[in-house]
PDB file of C-alpha atoms in Angstrom:
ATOM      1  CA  UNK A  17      98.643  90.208 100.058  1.00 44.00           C
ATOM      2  CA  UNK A  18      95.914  88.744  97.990  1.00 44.00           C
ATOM      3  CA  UNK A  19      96.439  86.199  95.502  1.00 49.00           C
ATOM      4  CA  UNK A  20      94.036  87.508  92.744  1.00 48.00           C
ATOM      5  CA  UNK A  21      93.120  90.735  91.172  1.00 46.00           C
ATOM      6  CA  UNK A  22      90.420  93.150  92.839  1.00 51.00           C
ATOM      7  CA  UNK A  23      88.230  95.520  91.258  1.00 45.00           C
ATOM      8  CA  UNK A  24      90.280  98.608  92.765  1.00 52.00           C
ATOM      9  CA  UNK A  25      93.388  97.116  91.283  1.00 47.00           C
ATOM     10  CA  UNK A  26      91.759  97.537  87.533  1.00 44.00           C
ATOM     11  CA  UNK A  27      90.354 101.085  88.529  1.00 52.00           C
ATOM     12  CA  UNK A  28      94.190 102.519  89.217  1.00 50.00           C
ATOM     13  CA  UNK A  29      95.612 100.669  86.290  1.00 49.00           C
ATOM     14  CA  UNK A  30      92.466 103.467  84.294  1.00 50.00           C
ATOM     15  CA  UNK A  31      93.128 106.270  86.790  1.00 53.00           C
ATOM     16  CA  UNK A  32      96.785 105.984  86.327  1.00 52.00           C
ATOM     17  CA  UNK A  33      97.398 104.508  82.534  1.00 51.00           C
ATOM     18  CA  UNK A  34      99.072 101.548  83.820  1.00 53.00           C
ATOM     19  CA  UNK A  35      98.825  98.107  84.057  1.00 54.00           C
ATOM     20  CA  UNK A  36      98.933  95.185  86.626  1.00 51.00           C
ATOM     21  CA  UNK A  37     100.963  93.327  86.104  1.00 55.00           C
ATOM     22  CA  UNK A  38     103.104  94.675  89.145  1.00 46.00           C
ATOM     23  CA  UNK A  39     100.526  93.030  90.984  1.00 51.00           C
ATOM     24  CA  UNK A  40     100.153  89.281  89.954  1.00 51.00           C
ATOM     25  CA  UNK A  41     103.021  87.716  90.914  1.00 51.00           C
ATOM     26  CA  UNK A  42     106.942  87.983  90.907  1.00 61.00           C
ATOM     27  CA  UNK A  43     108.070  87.111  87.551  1.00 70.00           C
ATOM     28  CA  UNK A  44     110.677  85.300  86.134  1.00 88.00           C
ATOM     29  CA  UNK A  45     112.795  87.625  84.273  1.00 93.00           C
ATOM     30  CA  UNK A  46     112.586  89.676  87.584  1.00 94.00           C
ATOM     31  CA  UNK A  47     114.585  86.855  89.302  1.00 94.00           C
ATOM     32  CA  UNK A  48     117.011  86.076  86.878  1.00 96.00           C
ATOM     33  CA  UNK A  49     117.792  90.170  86.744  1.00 97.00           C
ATOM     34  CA  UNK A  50     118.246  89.817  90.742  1.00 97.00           C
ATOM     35  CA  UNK A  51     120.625  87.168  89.968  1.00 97.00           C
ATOM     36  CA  UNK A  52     122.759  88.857  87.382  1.00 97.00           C
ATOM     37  CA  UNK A  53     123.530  91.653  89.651  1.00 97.00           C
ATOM     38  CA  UNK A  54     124.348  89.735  92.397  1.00 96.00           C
ATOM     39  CA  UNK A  55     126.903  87.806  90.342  1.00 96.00           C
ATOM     40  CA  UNK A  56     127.916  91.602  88.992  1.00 97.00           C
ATOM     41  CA  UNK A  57     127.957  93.435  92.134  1.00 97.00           C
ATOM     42  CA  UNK A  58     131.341  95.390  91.481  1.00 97.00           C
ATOM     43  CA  UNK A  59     129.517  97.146  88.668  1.00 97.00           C
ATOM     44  CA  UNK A  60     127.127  98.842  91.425  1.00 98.00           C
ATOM     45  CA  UNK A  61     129.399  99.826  93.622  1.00 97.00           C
ATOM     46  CA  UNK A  62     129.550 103.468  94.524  1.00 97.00           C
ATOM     47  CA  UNK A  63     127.022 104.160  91.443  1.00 96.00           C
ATOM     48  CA  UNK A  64     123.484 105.278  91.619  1.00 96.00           C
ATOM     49  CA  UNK A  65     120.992 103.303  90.766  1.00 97.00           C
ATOM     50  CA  UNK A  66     117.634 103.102  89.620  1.00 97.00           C
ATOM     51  CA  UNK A  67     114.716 100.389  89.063  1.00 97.00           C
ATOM     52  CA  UNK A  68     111.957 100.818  86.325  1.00 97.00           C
ATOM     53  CA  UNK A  69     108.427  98.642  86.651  1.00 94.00           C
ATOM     54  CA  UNK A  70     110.061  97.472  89.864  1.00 94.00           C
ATOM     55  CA  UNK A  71     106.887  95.267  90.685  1.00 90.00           C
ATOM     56  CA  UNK A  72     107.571  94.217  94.085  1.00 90.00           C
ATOM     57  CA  UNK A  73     111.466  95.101  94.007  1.00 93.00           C
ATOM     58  CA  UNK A  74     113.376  92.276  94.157  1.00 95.00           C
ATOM     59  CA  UNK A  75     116.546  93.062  92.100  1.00 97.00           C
ATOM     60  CA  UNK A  76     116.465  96.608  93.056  1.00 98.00           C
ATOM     61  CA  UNK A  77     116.521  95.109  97.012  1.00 98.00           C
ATOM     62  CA  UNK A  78     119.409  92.978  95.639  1.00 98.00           C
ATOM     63  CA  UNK A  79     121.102  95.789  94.235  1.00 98.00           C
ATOM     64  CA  UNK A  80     121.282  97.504  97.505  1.00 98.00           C
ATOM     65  CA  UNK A  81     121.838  94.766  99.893  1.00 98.00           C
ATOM     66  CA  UNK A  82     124.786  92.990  98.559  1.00 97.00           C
ATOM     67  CA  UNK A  83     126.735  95.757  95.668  1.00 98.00           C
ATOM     68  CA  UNK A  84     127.593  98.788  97.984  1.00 98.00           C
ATOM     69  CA  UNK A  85     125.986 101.066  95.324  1.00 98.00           C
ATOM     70  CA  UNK A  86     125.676 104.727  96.821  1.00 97.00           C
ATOM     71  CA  UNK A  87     121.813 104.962  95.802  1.00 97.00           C
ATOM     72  CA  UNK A  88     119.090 102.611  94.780  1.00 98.00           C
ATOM     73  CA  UNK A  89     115.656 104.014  93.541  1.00 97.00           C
ATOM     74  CA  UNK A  90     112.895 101.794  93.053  1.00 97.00           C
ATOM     75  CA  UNK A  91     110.277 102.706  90.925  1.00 96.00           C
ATOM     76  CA  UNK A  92     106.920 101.702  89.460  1.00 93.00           C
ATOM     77  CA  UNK A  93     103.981 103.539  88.096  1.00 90.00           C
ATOM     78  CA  UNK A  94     101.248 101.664  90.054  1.00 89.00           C
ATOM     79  CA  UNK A  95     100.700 103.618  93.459  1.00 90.00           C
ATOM     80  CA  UNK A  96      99.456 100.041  95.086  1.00 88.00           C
ATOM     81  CA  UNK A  97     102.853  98.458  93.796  1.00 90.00           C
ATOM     82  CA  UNK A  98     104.989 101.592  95.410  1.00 94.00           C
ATOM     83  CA  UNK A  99     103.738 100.705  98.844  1.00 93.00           C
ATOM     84  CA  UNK A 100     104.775  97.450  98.603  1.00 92.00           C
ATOM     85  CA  UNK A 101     107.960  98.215  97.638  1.00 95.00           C
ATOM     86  CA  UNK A 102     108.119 100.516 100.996  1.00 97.00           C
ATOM     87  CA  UNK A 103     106.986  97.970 102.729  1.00 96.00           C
ATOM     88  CA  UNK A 104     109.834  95.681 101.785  1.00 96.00           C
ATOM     89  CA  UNK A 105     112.372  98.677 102.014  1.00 98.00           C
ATOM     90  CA  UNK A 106     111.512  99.136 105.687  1.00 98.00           C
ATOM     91  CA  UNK A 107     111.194  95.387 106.512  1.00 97.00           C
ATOM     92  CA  UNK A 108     115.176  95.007 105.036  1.00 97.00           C
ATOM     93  CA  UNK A 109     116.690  98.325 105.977  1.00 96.00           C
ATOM     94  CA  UNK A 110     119.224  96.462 108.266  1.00 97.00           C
ATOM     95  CA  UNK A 111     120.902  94.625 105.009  1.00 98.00           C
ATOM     96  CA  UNK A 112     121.173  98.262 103.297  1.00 98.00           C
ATOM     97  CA  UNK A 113     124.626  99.623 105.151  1.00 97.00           C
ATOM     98  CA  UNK A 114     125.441 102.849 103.796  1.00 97.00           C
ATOM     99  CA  UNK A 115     123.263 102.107 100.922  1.00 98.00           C
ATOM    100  CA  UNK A 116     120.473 104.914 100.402  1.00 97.00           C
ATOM    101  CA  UNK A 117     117.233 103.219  99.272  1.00 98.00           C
ATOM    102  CA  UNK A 118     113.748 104.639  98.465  1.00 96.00           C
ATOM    103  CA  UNK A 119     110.759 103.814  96.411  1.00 97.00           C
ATOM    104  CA  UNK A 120     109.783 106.080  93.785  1.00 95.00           C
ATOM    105  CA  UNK A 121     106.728 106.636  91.911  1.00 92.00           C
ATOM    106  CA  UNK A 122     107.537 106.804  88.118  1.00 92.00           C
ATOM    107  CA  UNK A 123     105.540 106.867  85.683  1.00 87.00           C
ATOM    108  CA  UNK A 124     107.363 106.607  82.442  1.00 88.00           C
ATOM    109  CA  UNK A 125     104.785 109.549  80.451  1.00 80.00           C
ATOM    110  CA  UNK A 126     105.617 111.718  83.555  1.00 70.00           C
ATOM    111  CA  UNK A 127     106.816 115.246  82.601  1.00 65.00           C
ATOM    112  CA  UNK A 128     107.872 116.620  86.209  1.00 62.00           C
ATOM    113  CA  UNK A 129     110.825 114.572  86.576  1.00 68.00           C
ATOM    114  CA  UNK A 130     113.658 117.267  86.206  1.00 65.00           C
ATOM    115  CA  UNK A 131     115.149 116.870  89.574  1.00 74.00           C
ATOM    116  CA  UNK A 132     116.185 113.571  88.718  1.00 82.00           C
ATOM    117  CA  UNK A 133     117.354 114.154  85.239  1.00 77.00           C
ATOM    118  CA  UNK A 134     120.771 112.860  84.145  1.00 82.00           C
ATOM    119  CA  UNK A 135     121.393 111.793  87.340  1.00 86.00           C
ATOM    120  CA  UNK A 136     121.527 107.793  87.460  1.00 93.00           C
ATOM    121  CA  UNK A 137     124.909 105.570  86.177  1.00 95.00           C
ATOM    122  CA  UNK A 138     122.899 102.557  86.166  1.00 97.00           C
ATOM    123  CA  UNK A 139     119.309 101.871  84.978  1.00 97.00           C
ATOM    124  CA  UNK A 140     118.239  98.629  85.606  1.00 98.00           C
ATOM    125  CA  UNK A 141     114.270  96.538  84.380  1.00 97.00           C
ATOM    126  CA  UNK A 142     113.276  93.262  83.782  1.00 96.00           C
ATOM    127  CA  UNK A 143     110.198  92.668  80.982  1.00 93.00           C
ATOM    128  CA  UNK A 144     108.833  95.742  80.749  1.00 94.00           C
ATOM    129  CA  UNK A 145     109.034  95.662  77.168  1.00 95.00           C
ATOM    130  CA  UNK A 146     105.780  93.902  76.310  1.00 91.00           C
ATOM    131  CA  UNK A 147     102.766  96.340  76.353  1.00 90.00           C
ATOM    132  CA  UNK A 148     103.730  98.434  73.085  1.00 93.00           C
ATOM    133  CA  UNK A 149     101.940 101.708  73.858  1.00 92.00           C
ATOM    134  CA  UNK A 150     104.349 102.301  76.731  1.00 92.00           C
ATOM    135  CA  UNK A 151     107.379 101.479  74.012  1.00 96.00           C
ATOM    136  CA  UNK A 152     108.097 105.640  73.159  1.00 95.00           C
ATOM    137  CA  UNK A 153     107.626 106.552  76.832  1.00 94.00           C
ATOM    138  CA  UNK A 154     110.189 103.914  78.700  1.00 96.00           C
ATOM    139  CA  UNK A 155     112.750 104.746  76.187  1.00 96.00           C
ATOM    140  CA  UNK A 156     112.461 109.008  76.467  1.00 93.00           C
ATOM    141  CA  UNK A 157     112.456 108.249  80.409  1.00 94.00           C
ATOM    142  CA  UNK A 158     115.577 106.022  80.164  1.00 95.00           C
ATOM    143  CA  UNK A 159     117.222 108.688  77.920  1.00 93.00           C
ATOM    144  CA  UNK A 160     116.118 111.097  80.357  1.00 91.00           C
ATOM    145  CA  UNK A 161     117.378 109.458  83.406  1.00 92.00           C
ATOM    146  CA  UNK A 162     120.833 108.395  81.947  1.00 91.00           C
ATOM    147  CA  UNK A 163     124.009 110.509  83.024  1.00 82.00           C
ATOM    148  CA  UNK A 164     125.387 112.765  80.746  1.00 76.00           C
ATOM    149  CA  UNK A 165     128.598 113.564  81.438  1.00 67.00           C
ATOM    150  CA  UNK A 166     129.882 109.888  83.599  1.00 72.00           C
ATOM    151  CA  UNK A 167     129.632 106.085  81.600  1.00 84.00           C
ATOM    152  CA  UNK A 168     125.497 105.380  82.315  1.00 94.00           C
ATOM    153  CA  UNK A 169     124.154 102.471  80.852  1.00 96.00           C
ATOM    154  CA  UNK A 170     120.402 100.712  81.200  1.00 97.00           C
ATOM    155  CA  UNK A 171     120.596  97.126  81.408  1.00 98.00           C
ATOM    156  CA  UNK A 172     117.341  95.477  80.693  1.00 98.00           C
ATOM    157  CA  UNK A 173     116.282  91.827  80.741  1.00 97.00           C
ATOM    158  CA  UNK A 174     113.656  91.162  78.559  1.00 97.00           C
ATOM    159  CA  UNK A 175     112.375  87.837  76.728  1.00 96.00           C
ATOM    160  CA  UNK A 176     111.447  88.608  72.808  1.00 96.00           C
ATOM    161  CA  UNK A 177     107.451  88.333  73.031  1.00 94.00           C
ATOM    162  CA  UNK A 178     106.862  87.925  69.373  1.00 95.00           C
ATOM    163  CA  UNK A 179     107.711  91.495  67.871  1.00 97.00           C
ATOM    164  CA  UNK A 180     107.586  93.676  71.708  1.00 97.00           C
ATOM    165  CA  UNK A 181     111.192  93.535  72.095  1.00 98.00           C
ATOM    166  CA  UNK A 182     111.933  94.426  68.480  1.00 98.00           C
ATOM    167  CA  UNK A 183     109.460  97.237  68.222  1.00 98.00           C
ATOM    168  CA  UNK A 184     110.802  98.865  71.861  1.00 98.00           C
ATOM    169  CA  UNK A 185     114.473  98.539  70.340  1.00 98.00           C
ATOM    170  CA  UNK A 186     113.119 100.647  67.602  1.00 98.00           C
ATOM    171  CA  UNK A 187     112.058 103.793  69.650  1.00 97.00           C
ATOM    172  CA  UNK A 188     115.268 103.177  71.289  1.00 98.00           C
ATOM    173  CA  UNK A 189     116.994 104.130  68.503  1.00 97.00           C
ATOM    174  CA  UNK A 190     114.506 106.874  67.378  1.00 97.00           C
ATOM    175  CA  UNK A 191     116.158 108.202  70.641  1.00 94.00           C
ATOM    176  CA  UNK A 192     119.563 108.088  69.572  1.00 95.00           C
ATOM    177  CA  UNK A 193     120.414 105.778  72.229  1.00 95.00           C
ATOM    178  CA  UNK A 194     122.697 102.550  70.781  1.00 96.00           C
ATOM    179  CA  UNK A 195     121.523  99.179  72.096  1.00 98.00           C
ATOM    180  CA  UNK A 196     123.288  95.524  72.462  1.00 98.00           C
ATOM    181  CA  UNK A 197     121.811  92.189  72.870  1.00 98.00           C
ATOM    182  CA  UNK A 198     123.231  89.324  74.268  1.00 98.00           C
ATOM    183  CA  UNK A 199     121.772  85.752  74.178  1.00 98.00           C
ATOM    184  CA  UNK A 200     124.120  83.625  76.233  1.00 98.00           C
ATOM    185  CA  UNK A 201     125.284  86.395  79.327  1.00 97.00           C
ATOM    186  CA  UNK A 202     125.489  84.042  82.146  1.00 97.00           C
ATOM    187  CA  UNK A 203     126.390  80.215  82.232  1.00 97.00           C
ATOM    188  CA  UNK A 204     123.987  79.264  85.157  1.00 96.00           C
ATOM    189  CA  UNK A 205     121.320  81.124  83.624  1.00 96.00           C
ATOM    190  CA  UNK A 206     121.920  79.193  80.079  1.00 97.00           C
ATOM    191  CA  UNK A 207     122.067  76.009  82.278  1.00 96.00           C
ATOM    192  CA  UNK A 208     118.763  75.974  83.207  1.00 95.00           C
ATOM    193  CA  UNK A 209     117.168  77.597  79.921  1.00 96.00           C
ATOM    194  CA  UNK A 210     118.857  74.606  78.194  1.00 96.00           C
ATOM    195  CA  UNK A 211     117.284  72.210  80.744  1.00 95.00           C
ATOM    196  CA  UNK A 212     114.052  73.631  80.099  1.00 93.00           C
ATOM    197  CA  UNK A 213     114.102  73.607  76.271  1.00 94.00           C
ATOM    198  CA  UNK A 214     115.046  69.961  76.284  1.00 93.00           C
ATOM    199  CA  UNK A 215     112.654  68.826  79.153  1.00 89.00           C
ATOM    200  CA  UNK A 216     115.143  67.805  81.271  1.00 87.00           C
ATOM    201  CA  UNK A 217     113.516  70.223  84.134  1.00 87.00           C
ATOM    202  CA  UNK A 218     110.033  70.325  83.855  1.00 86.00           C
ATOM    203  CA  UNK A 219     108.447  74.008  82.804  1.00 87.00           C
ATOM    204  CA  UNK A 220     105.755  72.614  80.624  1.00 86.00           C
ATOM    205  CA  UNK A 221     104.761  76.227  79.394  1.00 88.00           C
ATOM    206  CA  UNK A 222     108.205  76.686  78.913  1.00 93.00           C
ATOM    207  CA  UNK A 223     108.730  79.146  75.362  1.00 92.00           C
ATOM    208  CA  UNK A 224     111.893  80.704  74.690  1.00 95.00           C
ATOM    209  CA  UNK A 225     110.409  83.728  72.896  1.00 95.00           C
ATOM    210  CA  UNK A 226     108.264  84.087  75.861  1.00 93.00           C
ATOM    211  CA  UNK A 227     110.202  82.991  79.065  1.00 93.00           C
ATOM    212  CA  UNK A 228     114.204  83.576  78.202  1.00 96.00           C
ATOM    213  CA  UNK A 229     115.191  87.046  79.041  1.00 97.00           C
ATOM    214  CA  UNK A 230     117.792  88.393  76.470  1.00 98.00           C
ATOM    215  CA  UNK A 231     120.461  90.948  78.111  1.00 98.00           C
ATOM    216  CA  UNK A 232     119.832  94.717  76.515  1.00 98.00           C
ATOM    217  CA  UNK A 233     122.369  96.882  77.271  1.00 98.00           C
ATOM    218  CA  UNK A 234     121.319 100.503  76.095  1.00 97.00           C
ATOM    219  CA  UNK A 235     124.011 104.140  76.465  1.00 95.00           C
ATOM    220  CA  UNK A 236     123.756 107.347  75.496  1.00 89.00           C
TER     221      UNK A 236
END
């Protein structure tokens, strides 16, 4: 893995009307999403699961080693960013169990998704809210991928980024999907966002509208 960006890595993101940001690093609101499932893991038991703008896969890897869920699926639009996810699918197949796990490639403008329409209880994504031109096309895949006819709900994680979050939440309900937020969702998770705010751990590019995740919890 290389630790900046290469000129092939900017002509996918044109070939494939993507971005990145997959690429650069594993970011925050990734790891706090890992954590929240692992401190929810009876709510992924049994269930099938999938993860949107996975980046390298962390919480969907989570999901499957530790909640007994029946599937996990985890997905990302950037063909580079899929084989890493493999990658770390084959390397931790041992922690899996009974667990079936596979990468997807999923982009969220694709049309020829029907075999996997309806199909998921549990959509999970961490900040993939920010780039508004891909606002109308997460929220038709999410209503697309959402059960029908069992509870399904999408669980995002997503910090505000000036107006992102606020303008996504609108095209969720242009899709007659309902939406809840929730600031304070875990008490560890508050624990350190307080410490950071106040200085008492050091972050010093620390924003809240740019670094705290806010729970979204979207249904049919």
């Amino acid at each position: 893995m290389v630790d900046h960006a290469e000129l092939r890595d900017f002509e996918i993101c044109n070939k494939y009307n993507i971005d990145n940001t997959g690429l650069v690093c594993q970011w925050p609101s990734e790891e706090v999403l890992a954590y929240f499932c692992l401190s929810h893991a009876d709510m992924f038991r049994s269930k099938r699961v999938i993860e949107l703008g996975s980046g390298y896969g962390l919480a969907g890897l989570v999901i499957a080693a530790v909640t007994e869920a029946s599937e996990v699926v985890i997905s990302d639009g950037n063909p580079q960013v899929v084989d890493y996810i493999q990658h770390n699918i084959d390397a931790n197949s041992k922690a899996f169990g009974g667990t079936r796990v596979k990468s997807m490639m999923l982009h969220w403008n694709q049309n020829e998704i029907s075999n996997i329409s309806s199909t998921f209880d549990l959509i999970v994504a961490s900040d993939c809210t920010f780039f508004k031109e891909f606002h109308n096309g997460l929220a038709q895949i999410v209503k697309f991928l959402l059960g029908k006819v069992q509870p399904s709900e999408a669980i995002f994680l997503s910090p505000k980024r000036g107006d992102s979050l606020d303008k996504f939440l609108e095209k969720i309900k242009e899709n007659d999907l309902r939406f809840s937020i929730t600031e304070n969702y875990d008490a560890e998770i508050w624990k350190h966002h307080t410490e950071f705010m106040n200085g008492a751990v050091s972050w010093p590019s620390y924003q809240k509208d740019h670094c705290y995740p806010l729970l979204i919890r979207i249904t049919v």
